[in-house]
Tab-separated table of C-alpha atoms in Angstrom:
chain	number	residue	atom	x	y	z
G	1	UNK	CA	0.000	0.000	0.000
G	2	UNK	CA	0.997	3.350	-1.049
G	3	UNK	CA	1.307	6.777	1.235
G	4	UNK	CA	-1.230	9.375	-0.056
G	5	UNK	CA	0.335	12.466	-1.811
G	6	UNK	CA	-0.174	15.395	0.600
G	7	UNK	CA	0.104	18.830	-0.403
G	8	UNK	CA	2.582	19.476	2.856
G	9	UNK	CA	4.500	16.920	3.896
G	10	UNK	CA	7.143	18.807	6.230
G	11	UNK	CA	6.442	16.295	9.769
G	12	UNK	CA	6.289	20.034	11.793
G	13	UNK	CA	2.766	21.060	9.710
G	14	UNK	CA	1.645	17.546	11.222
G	15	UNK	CA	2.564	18.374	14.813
G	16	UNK	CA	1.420	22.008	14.523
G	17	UNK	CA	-1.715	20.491	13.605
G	18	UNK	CA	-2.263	17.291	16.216
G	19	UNK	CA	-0.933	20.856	18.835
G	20	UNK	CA	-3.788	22.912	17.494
G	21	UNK	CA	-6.401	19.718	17.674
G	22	UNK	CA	-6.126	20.311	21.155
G	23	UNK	CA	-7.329	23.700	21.283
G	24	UNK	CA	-6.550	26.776	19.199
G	25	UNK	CA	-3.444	28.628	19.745
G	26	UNK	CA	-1.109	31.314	18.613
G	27	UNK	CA	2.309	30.136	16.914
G	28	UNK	CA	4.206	31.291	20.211
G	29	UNK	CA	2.209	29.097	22.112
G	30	UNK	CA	2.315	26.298	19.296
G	31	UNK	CA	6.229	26.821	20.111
G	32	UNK	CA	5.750	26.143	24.088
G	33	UNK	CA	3.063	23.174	23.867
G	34	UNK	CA	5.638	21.260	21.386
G	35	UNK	CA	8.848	21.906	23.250
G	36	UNK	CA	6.774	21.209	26.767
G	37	UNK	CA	5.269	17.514	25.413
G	38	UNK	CA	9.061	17.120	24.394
G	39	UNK	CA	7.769	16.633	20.526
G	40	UNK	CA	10.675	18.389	19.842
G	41	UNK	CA	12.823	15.272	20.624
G	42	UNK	CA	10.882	13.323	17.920
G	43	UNK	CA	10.079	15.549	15.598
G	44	UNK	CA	12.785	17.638	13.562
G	45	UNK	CA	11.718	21.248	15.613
G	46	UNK	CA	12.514	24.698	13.708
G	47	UNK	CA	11.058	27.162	15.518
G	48	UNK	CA	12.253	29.531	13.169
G	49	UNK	CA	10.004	28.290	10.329
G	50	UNK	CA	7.184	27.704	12.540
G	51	UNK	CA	5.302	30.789	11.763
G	52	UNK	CA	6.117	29.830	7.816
G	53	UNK	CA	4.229	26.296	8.105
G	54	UNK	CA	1.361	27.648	10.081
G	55	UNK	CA	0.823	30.320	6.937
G	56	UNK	CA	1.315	27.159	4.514
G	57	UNK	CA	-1.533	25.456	7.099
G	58	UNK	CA	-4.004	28.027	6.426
G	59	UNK	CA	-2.950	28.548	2.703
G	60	UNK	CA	-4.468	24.944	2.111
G	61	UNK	CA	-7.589	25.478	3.801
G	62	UNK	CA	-6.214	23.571	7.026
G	63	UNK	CA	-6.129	25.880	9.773
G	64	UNK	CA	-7.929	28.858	10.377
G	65	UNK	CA	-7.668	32.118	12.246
G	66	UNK	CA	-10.033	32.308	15.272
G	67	UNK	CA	-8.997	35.205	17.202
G	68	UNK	CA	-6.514	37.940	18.242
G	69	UNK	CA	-5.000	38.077	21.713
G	70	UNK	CA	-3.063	40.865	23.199
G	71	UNK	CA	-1.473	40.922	26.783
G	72	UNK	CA	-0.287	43.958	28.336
G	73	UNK	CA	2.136	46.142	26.355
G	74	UNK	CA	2.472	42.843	23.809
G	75	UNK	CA	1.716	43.252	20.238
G	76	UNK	CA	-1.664	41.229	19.314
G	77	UNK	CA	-0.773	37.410	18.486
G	78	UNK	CA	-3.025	35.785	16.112
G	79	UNK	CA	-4.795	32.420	16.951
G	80	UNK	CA	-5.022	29.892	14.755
G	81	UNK	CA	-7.841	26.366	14.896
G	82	UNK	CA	-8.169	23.352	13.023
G	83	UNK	CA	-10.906	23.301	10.084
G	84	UNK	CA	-12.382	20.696	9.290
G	85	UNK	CA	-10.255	19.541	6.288
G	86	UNK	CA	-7.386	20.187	8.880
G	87	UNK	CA	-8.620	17.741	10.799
G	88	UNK	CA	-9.277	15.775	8.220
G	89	UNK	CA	-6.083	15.846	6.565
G	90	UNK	CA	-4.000	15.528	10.364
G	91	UNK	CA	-6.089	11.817	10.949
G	92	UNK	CA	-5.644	10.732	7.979
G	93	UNK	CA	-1.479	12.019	7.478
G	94	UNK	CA	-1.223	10.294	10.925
G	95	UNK	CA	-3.070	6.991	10.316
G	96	UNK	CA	-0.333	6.828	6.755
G	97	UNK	CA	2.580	7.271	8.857
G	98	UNK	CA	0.886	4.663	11.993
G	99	UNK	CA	-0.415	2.008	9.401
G	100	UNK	CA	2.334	2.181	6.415
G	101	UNK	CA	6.264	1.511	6.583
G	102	UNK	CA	8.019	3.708	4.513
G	103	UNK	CA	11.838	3.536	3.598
G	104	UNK	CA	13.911	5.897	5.609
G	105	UNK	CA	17.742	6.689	5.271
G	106	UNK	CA	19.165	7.251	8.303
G	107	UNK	CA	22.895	8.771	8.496
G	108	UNK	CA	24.283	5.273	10.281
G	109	UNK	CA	22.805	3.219	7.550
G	110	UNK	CA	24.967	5.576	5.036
G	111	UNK	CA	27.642	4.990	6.676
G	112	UNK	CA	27.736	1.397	7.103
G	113	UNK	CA	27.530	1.036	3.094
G	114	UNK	CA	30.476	3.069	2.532
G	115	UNK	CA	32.756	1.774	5.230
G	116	UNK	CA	34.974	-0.324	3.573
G	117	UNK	CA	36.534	3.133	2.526
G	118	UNK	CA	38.249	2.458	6.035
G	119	UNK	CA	40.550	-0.030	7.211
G	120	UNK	CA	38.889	-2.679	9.024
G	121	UNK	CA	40.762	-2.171	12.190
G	122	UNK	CA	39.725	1.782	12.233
G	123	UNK	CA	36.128	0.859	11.175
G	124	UNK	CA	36.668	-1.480	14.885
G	125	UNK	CA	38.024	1.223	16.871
G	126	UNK	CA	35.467	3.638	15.779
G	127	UNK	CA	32.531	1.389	15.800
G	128	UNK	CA	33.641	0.682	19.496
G	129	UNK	CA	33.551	4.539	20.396
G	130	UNK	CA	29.982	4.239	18.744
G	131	UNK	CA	28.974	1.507	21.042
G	132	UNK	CA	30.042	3.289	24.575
G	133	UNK	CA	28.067	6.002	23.559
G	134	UNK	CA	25.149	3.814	22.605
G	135	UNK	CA	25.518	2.071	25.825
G	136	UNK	CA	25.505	5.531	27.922
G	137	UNK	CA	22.226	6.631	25.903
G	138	UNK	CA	20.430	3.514	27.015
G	139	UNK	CA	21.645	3.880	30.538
G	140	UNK	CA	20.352	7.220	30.690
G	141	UNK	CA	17.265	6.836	28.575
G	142	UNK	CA	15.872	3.972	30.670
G	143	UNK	CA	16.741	6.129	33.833
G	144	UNK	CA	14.810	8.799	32.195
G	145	UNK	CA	12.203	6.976	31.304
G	146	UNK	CA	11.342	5.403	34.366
G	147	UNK	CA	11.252	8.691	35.837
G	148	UNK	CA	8.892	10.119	33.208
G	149	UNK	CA	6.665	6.735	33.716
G	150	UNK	CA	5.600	8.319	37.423
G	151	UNK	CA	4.476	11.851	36.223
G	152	UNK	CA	3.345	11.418	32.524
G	153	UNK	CA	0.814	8.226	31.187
G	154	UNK	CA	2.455	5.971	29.107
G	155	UNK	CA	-0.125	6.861	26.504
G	156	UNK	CA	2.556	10.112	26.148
G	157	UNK	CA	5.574	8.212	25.879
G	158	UNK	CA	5.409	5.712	23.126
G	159	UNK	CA	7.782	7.727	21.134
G	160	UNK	CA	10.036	7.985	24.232
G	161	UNK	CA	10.236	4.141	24.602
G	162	UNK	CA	9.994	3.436	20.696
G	163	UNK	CA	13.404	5.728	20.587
G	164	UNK	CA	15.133	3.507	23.448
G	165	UNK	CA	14.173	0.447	21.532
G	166	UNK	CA	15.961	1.366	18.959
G	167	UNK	CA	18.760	2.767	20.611
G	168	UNK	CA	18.928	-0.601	22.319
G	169	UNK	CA	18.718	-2.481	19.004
G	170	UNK	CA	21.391	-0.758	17.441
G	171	UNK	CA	23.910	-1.258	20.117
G	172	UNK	CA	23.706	-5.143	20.379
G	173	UNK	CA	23.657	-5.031	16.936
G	174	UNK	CA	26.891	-3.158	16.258
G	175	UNK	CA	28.032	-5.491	19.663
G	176	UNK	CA	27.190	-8.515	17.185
G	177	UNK	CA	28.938	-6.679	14.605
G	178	UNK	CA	32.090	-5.979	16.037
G	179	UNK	CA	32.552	-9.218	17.326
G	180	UNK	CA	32.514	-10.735	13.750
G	181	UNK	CA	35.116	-8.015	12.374
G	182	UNK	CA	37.674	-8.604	15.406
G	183	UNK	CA	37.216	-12.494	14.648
G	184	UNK	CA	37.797	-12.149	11.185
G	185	UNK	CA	34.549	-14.098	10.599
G	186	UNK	CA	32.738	-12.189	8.251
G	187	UNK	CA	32.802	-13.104	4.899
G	188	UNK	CA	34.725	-10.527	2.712
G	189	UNK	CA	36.988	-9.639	5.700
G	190	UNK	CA	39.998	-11.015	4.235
G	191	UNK	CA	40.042	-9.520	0.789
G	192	UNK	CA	38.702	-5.918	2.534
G	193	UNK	CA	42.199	-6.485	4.863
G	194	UNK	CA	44.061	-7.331	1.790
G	195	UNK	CA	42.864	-4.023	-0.548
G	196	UNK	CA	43.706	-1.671	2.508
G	197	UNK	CA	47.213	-3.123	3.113
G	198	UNK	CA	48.421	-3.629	-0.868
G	199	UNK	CA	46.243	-1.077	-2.369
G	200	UNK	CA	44.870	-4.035	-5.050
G	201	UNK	CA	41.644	-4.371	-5.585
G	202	UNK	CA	40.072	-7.933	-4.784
G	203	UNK	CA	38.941	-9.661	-7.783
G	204	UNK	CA	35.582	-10.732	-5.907
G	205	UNK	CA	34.455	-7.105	-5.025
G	206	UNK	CA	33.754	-6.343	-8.929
């Protein structure tokens, strides 16, 4: 199954909008509800553009100004609601992303494929400094979380625990990894070696 083409598809419009389907707001305050429900940590967060992909919002007929407020001495600030084709579009963008896997290209996974640019024994060392750092972050994280767990309903940190998962995932998989490379048991490991050392290609990477 295919993802729907959307007219945005910047992830911010879709957590400006969930942010607003809980009541209207001002982009300010759009700001402070995201970086308070730590979206921010999940969702690449620039508040800079924010007030750029609340305009695109209403230029496609998915948000809508309700109001003007105006505190003290403050200029006014301009509140913006859901319509309903915001709402609309923000269930069904959401159910896409819940229901539909979609290929991603994370930086790691980039890296991995282009490794045998290194030697193998400096690919070791620095996959090593990877995995203490990996192993800190899930020290921390599960701290963290099991701090968050007595304040905040789990319902509000799926994303929190989906991010340790994979944290966790990663580092017994470089773990698995590593031990393979300082055996010599992966297949390939020779002629990689071999290149590195004598500068000739090997025959079986063409």
């Amino acid at each position: 199954m295919a993802r729907k083409r959307r007219k945005l598809s910047n992830p911010l419009a879709l957590a400006v909008m969930t942010t607003l389907w809980q009541k209207p707001m001002h982009p300010y305050e759009i700001a402070q509800t995201l970086r308070s429900q730590g979206k921010d940590a999940s969702t690449k967060t620039n508040y800079g553009s924010l007030y750029t992909v609340v305009q695109n919002l209403e230029k496609h007929g998915f948000v809508e100004v309700t109001g003007v407020e105006r505190q003290g001495n403050r200029p006014e600030r301009t509140v913006y609601g859901l319509t309903d084709a915001g709402r609309e579009e923000m269930a069904e963008w959401l159910s896409d992303l819940l229901a539909i896997p979609a290929k991603e290209y994370p930086i790691f996974e980039t890296a991995l494929s282009l490794m045998a640019a290194l030697p193998p024994d400096e690919v070791v060392r620095l996959l090593e400094m990877r995995l203490s750092s990996l192993e800190v972050q899930v020290a921390s994280g599960r701290g963290a979380l099991e701090k968050l767990y007595e304040t905040l309903p789990r319902l509000f940190l799926v994303e929190v625990e989906y991010q340790l998962h994979l944290v966790e995932a990663q580092a017994e998989w470089v773990r698995g990894f590593l031990d393979e490379l300082r055996k010599g048991s992966m297949p390939g490991a020779e002629a990689w070696r071999h290149y590195h050392e004598t500068g000739e290609w090997p025959p079986e990477f063409t």
